[in-house]
Tab-separated table of C-alpha atoms in Angstrom:
chain	number	residue	atom	x	y	z
M	1103	ASP	CA	145.980	244.195	112.180
M	1104	PHE	CA	149.384	243.009	113.453
M	1105	TYR	CA	151.358	245.309	111.152
M	1106	THR	CA	149.030	248.240	111.796
M	1107	ASN	CA	148.723	248.035	115.575
M	1108	ILE	CA	151.404	245.791	117.076
M	1109	PHE	CA	154.443	245.925	114.795
M	1110	PRO	CA	154.980	249.712	115.283
M	1111	THR	CA	155.262	249.173	119.059
M	1112	LEU	CA	158.464	247.163	118.495
M	1113	SER	CA	160.472	250.241	117.453
M	1114	PRO	CA	162.335	250.528	120.816
M	1115	ILE	CA	164.076	247.225	119.997
M	1116	SER	CA	165.979	248.819	117.093
M	1117	THR	CA	168.514	251.650	117.098
M	1118	PRO	CA	169.193	253.913	114.089
M	1119	ASP	CA	172.747	253.960	112.716
M	1120	PRO	CA	173.812	257.625	112.337
M	1121	GLU	CA	176.325	256.678	109.599
M	1122	VAL	CA	173.542	255.231	107.458
M	1123	ILE	CA	171.425	258.355	107.884
M	1124	ARG	CA	174.363	260.605	106.972
M	1125	PHE	CA	175.168	258.435	103.948
M	1126	ILE	CA	171.597	258.599	102.626
M	1127	GLU	CA	171.312	262.348	103.192
M	1128	ALA	CA	174.622	262.950	101.408
M	1129	SER	CA	173.626	260.639	98.528
M	1130	ILE	CA	170.432	262.609	97.973
M	1131	GLU	CA	172.391	265.875	98.015
M	1132	LYS	CA	174.705	264.444	95.344
M	1133	GLY	CA	171.698	263.658	93.154
M	1134	TYR	CA	171.943	259.869	93.350
M	1135	GLN	CA	168.799	257.815	92.816
M	1136	LEU	CA	168.351	255.536	95.827
M	1137	VAL	CA	166.622	252.154	95.951
M	1138	ILE	CA	165.936	250.375	99.221
M	1139	ALA	CA	166.785	246.866	98.024
M	1140	THR	CA	165.573	245.035	101.105
M	1141	ASN	CA	164.507	241.426	100.661
M	1142	PRO	CA	160.783	241.677	99.788
M	1143	ILE	CA	159.569	239.163	102.348
M	1144	PHE	CA	157.610	241.763	104.329
M	1145	PRO	CA	154.540	243.782	103.294
M	1146	LYS	CA	154.837	247.466	102.482
M	1147	ALA	CA	153.508	248.478	105.918
M	1148	ALA	CA	156.307	246.580	107.670
M	1149	VAL	CA	159.100	247.737	105.346
M	1150	TYR	CA	158.064	251.377	105.675
M	1151	GLU	CA	157.840	251.021	109.464
M	1152	ARG	CA	161.348	249.529	109.607
M	1153	LEU	CA	162.669	252.471	107.564
M	1154	ARG	CA	161.127	254.838	110.145
M	1155	TRP	CA	162.907	252.905	112.917
M	1156	ALA	CA	166.156	253.288	110.948
M	1157	GLY	CA	165.743	257.076	110.913
M	1158	VAL	CA	165.116	257.267	107.143
M	1159	PRO	CA	161.320	257.465	106.861
M	1160	PRO	CA	160.010	257.136	103.281
M	1161	GLU	CA	157.771	260.142	103.898
M	1162	LYS	CA	160.915	262.291	104.215
M	1163	PHE	CA	163.407	260.664	101.837
M	1164	PRO	CA	162.680	260.503	98.080
M	1165	PHE	CA	163.594	256.874	97.463
M	1166	GLN	CA	163.210	255.878	93.822
M	1167	LEU	CA	161.986	252.388	94.711
M	1168	ILE	CA	161.411	250.293	97.850
M	1169	THR	CA	161.050	246.543	97.317
M	1170	THR	CA	158.088	244.949	99.148
M	1171	TYR	CA	156.190	241.720	98.640
M	1172	GLU	CA	153.172	243.530	97.187
M	1173	ASP	CA	155.285	244.822	94.293
M	1174	PHE	CA	157.925	242.123	93.705
M	1175	HIS	CA	157.883	238.592	92.332
M	1176	PHE	CA	161.449	237.497	93.178
M	1177	ALA	CA	163.534	237.610	96.341
M	1178	LYS	CA	167.233	237.451	97.228
M	1179	PRO	CA	169.473	235.682	96.360
M	1180	ASN	CA	167.649	235.035	93.062
M	1181	LEU	CA	169.426	237.034	90.364
M	1182	ALA	CA	166.019	237.863	88.902
M	1183	TYR	CA	165.374	240.036	91.986
M	1184	TYR	CA	168.063	242.449	90.771
M	1185	ALA	CA	166.737	242.258	87.209
M	1186	GLU	CA	163.270	243.160	88.478
M	1187	ILE	CA	164.617	246.219	90.294
M	1188	MET	CA	166.267	247.459	87.113
M	1189	ALA	CA	163.137	246.734	85.065
M	1190	GLN	CA	160.867	248.645	87.468
M	1191	LEU	CA	163.314	251.559	87.202
M	1192	GLY	CA	162.934	251.418	83.410
M	1193	TRP	CA	166.356	249.869	82.723
M	1194	PRO	CA	168.402	253.044	83.373
M	1195	GLU	CA	171.544	253.265	81.257
M	1196	ASN	CA	173.875	254.800	83.809
M	1197	PRO	CA	176.230	253.568	86.547
M	1198	VAL	CA	174.632	251.339	89.186
M	1199	LEU	CA	176.059	250.280	92.552
M	1200	MET	CA	174.554	247.674	94.887
M	1201	ILE	CA	175.498	248.394	98.505
M	1202	GLY	CA	174.906	245.749	101.143
M	1203	ASN	CA	176.322	244.054	104.231
M	1204	ASP	CA	175.380	240.439	103.429
M	1205	ARG	CA	177.721	238.773	100.967
M	1206	ALA	CA	175.417	235.818	100.225
M	1207	LEU	CA	172.255	237.872	99.687
M	1208	ASP	CA	173.499	241.283	98.529
M	1209	ILE	CA	176.968	241.100	97.037
M	1210	ASP	CA	177.462	237.762	95.268
M	1211	PRO	CA	174.125	237.629	93.386
M	1212	ALA	CA	174.321	241.296	92.354
M	1213	GLN	CA	177.820	240.704	90.959
M	1214	GLN	CA	176.677	237.536	89.171
M	1215	PHE	CA	173.861	239.499	87.561
M	1216	GLY	CA	176.304	242.137	86.340
M	1217	LEU	CA	176.220	244.995	88.857
M	1218	ALA	CA	179.087	246.723	90.611
M	1219	THR	CA	178.912	246.273	94.394
M	1220	TYR	CA	180.162	247.744	97.644
M	1221	TRP	CA	180.306	245.376	100.603
M	1222	VAL	CA	179.824	247.168	103.937
M	1223	LEU	CA	182.147	245.312	106.321
M	1224	GLU	CA	182.121	244.806	110.054
M	1225	ASP	CA	185.360	245.595	111.873
M	1226	ASN	CA	186.441	241.957	112.063
M	1227	GLN	CA	185.773	241.083	108.398
M	1228	THR	CA	188.553	240.725	105.823
M	1229	ARG	CA	188.450	243.136	102.902
M	1230	PRO	CA	188.250	241.156	99.619
M	1231	ASN	CA	190.352	242.153	96.624
M	1232	GLN	CA	187.903	242.374	93.708
M	1233	PRO	CA	188.411	244.707	90.722
M	1234	ASN	CA	185.535	247.174	90.226
M	1235	HIS	CA	183.941	246.119	93.518
M	1236	GLY	CA	184.405	248.033	96.754
M	1237	ALA	CA	184.457	247.068	100.398
M	1238	GLY	CA	184.868	248.969	103.632
M	1239	ARG	CA	182.981	251.205	106.014
M	1240	ILE	CA	179.799	252.972	104.965
M	1241	ASP	CA	181.414	256.399	105.485
M	1242	GLN	CA	184.007	255.500	102.818
M	1243	ILE	CA	181.527	254.772	100.021
M	1244	HIS	CA	181.274	258.234	98.476
M	1245	ALA	CA	185.042	258.654	98.303
M	1246	TRP	CA	185.299	255.204	96.689
M	1247	ILE	CA	182.636	256.100	94.071
M	1248	GLU	CA	184.188	259.471	93.271
M	1249	GLY	CA	187.627	257.902	92.836
M	1250	ARG	CA	186.413	255.576	90.099
M	1251	ASP	CA	185.854	255.900	86.383
M	1252	PRO	CA	182.030	255.820	86.031
M	1253	GLU	CA	182.426	253.300	83.202
M	1254	THR	CA	183.591	250.717	85.758
M	1255	LEU	CA	180.190	251.020	87.482
M	1256	MET	CA	178.144	250.407	84.335
M	1257	PRO	CA	176.088	247.183	84.478
M	1258	ASP	CA	177.161	244.270	82.286
M	1259	TYR	CA	174.220	242.093	81.281
M	1260	ASN	CA	175.970	240.499	78.310
M	1261	HIS	CA	176.002	236.915	79.559
M	1262	TRP	CA	173.626	233.969	79.415
M	1263	GLN	CA	172.298	234.044	82.988
M	1264	ALA	CA	171.612	237.788	82.977
M	1265	SER	CA	169.798	237.526	79.637
M	1266	LEU	CA	167.676	234.666	80.949
M	1267	ASP	CA	166.792	236.575	84.112
M	1268	ILE	CA	165.863	239.658	82.085
M	1269	LEU	CA	163.444	237.522	80.059
M	1270	ARG	CA	162.051	236.087	83.309
M	1271	THR	CA	161.423	239.483	84.868
M	1272	THR	CA	159.703	241.262	81.996
M	1273	PRO	CA	156.259	239.748	82.780
M	1274	ALA	CA	156.843	240.450	86.484
M	1275	ALA	CA	157.774	244.073	85.867
M	1276	LEU	CA	154.804	244.601	83.561
M	1277	ASP	CA	152.485	243.112	86.189
M	1278	THR	CA	153.629	245.763	88.674
M	1279	LEU	CA	154.082	248.699	86.305
M	1280	LEU	CA	150.655	248.285	84.690
M	1281	SER	CA	148.747	247.490	87.867
M	1282	GLY	CA	146.051	250.091	88.363
M	1283	VAL	CA	146.506	251.724	84.954
M	1284	PRO	CA	142.928	252.335	83.721
M	1285	ALA	CA	141.892	250.596	80.505
M	1286	SER	CA	141.196	253.991	78.916
M	1287	ALA	CA	144.896	254.906	79.195
M	1288	TRP	CA	146.159	251.839	77.343
M	1289	GLU	CA	145.451	253.454	73.959
M	1290	ASP	CA	147.095	256.800	74.789
M	1291	LYS	CA	150.231	257.727	72.836
M	1292	PRO	CA	152.781	259.983	74.554
M	1293	ASP	CA	153.830	261.518	71.228
M	1294	PRO	CA	152.857	261.111	67.560
M	1295	GLY	CA	154.697	258.175	66.060
M	1296	THR	CA	155.154	256.372	69.393
M	1297	TRP	CA	153.338	253.214	70.478
M	1298	SER	CA	150.590	252.999	73.059
M	1299	LEU	CA	150.737	250.487	75.921
M	1300	THR	CA	148.399	248.220	73.969
M	1301	GLU	CA	150.664	248.284	70.918
M	1302	VAL	CA	153.771	247.514	72.982
M	1303	ILE	CA	152.133	244.540	74.706
M	1304	CYS	CA	150.700	243.149	71.447
M	1305	HIS	CA	154.170	243.452	69.914
M	1306	LEU	CA	155.820	241.574	72.799
M	1307	ARG	CA	153.162	238.842	72.582
M	1308	ASP	CA	153.552	238.299	68.844
M	1309	VAL	CA	157.356	238.428	68.884
M	1310	ASP	CA	157.402	235.656	71.488
M	1311	LEU	CA	154.868	233.576	69.567
M	1312	GLU	CA	156.167	234.106	66.039
M	1313	VAL	CA	159.867	234.910	66.412
M	1314	TYR	CA	161.433	233.705	69.653
M	1315	ILE	CA	159.566	230.422	70.177
M	1316	PRO	CA	159.961	229.283	66.527
M	1317	ARG	CA	163.663	230.182	66.706
M	1318	CYS	CA	164.095	228.082	69.842
M	1319	LEU	CA	162.375	225.140	68.151
M	1320	GLU	CA	164.535	225.593	65.038
M	1321	VAL	CA	167.720	225.570	67.098
M	1322	THR	CA	166.541	222.556	69.087
M	1323	ASN	CA	165.393	220.412	66.167
M	1324	ASN	CA	167.725	221.371	63.319
M	1325	PRO	CA	171.384	220.260	63.338
M	1326	ALA	CA	172.298	223.306	61.197
M	1327	PRO	CA	169.755	225.981	62.203
M	1328	PHE	CA	169.123	229.023	59.997
M	1329	LEU	CA	167.230	232.021	61.413
M	1330	PRO	CA	165.580	234.394	58.912
M	1331	ALA	CA	165.231	238.076	59.777
M	1332	ILE	CA	161.692	239.177	60.608
M	1333	ASP	CA	160.554	242.805	60.616
M	1334	ALA	CA	158.061	242.777	63.467
M	1335	ASP	CA	157.931	246.576	63.763
M	1336	THR	CA	155.457	246.778	60.890
M	1337	TRP	CA	152.972	244.508	62.642
M	1338	ALA	CA	151.534	247.267	64.860
M	1339	GLU	CA	149.927	248.962	61.871
M	1340	GLU	CA	149.366	245.868	59.720
M	1341	ARG	CA	147.628	243.957	62.508
M	1342	HIS	CA	145.769	246.940	63.963
M	1343	TYR	CA	147.199	246.519	67.449
M	1344	GLN	CA	145.635	249.773	68.582
M	1345	GLN	CA	142.159	248.245	68.159
M	1346	GLN	CA	142.997	245.112	70.154
M	1347	ASP	CA	142.353	244.427	73.852
M	1348	GLY	CA	145.654	245.325	75.537
M	1349	GLN	CA	144.830	243.651	78.847
M	1350	GLN	CA	143.968	240.379	77.126
M	1351	ALA	CA	147.157	240.712	75.086
M	1352	LEU	CA	149.085	240.978	78.361
M	1353	LEU	CA	147.604	237.691	79.590
M	1354	ASP	CA	148.453	236.072	76.264
M	1355	PHE	CA	151.996	237.435	76.515
M	1356	TYR	CA	152.391	235.859	79.961
M	1357	GLN	CA	151.472	232.452	78.519
M	1358	ALA	CA	153.777	232.854	75.523
M	1359	ARG	CA	156.681	233.953	77.710
M	1360	GLU	CA	156.175	230.979	80.024
M	1361	LYS	CA	156.488	228.654	77.041
M	1362	LEU	CA	159.564	230.511	75.782
M	1363	LEU	CA	161.264	230.268	79.184
M	1364	GLU	CA	160.545	226.550	79.373
M	1365	LEU	CA	162.259	226.078	76.020
M	1366	VAL	CA	165.279	228.258	76.794
M	1367	SER	CA	165.745	226.717	80.238
M	1368	SER	CA	165.803	223.236	78.695
M	1369	PHE	CA	168.789	223.977	76.435
M	1370	ASP	CA	171.713	221.710	77.288
M	1371	ALA	CA	175.369	222.334	76.443
M	1372	GLU	CA	175.061	220.581	73.071
M	1373	VAL	CA	172.226	222.857	71.929
M	1374	ARG	CA	173.926	225.996	73.250
M	1375	GLU	CA	177.107	225.189	71.324
M	1376	LYS	CA	175.424	224.703	67.941
M	1377	GLU	CA	176.577	226.794	65.021
M	1378	ILE	CA	173.739	229.090	63.998
M	1379	ARG	CA	173.362	231.180	60.852
M	1380	HIS	CA	171.305	234.359	60.888
M	1381	SER	CA	170.277	236.106	57.687
M	1382	ILE	CA	171.591	239.471	58.995
M	1383	PHE	CA	174.150	238.659	61.704
M	1384	GLY	CA	175.717	235.761	59.819
M	1385	PRO	CA	177.340	233.151	62.092
M	1386	THR	CA	176.041	233.601	65.629
M	1387	THR	CA	175.487	231.779	68.909
M	1388	LEU	CA	172.586	231.144	71.237
M	1389	ASP	CA	174.262	233.418	73.784
M	1390	GLU	CA	174.155	236.302	71.301
M	1391	ILE	CA	170.570	235.521	70.257
M	1392	LEU	CA	169.448	235.441	73.894
M	1393	HIS	CA	171.247	238.708	74.651
M	1394	ILE	CA	169.534	240.410	71.690
M	1395	SER	CA	166.162	239.082	72.892
M	1396	ALA	CA	166.814	240.414	76.403
M	1397	ARG	CA	167.855	243.782	74.994
M	1398	HIS	CA	164.596	243.865	73.021
M	1399	ASP	CA	162.699	243.391	76.308
M	1400	GLN	CA	164.675	246.188	77.963
M	1401	LEU	CA	163.893	248.660	75.181
M	1402	HIS	CA	160.163	247.985	75.383
M	1403	ILE	CA	160.122	248.218	79.177
M	1404	GLN	CA	161.773	251.630	78.735
M	1405	GLN	CA	158.986	252.456	76.272
M	1406	VAL	CA	156.318	251.414	78.806
M	1407	CYS	CA	157.928	253.519	81.548
M	1408	ALA	CA	158.091	256.530	79.243
M	1409	SER	CA	154.382	256.114	78.485
M	1410	LEU	CA	153.520	255.867	82.173
M	1411	GLU	CA	155.497	258.995	82.958
């Protein structure tokens, strides 16, 4: 009742910033995909109302995503917040720039996750000197972007913390992406030879249970761990995933992923530095294994998003 009837009456307190409106209009004209990455500590009704006060109503502007507490499981400055944005977008493989005016909430965590950033400064703030990261007025952003090699704006998730946060956000992203999808659609296949939602979820569940968790236990308990290669892609047909209950498989995946995250989060420096042998990769490290696991999650989230489209 408050957000429906009282909150909208507070609009006279705020004043739109014309520079922000011009920036968003120009970004849309340039074909950029825009996300309103506001801390999701308000409900959708409040966030949308605040955007109207700012002169950029969501009814008028085609934002790709707006983060609200109905749809998100993490908040700033948790790095997993940025991972969840990318997951809900389907892990796009193109340049990404986080623009914000709060260094502690917007800039530092986005950089730590692996995103390029642009810090919108007030007149009295000192411009930092950071390679591949911009800073300045909002009306300077487009010139800064266009003066850069797009490769310098590509995300870099190839480090331990990013991989861990990707693994954390996959269940969260699936919870949002699959919310409201009717059970009858879980068996649909976008194209012959592709997997249905049910098959993807069953695959993620079984890989956690029979590949990732046993590997973590092997690395933890064995002074000279050896990891055999496992071809899990054949399981969809062999185990008749298409005939299984996809929604129950999702609940089982949540439980398996929770156990996996508990194991990975418990690794100390001694475990992380162990020499590991893999039957295909040869000598490897836990960092590389975790990165490959995170990349596996990204590919299947992309698959889910393609199915939903």
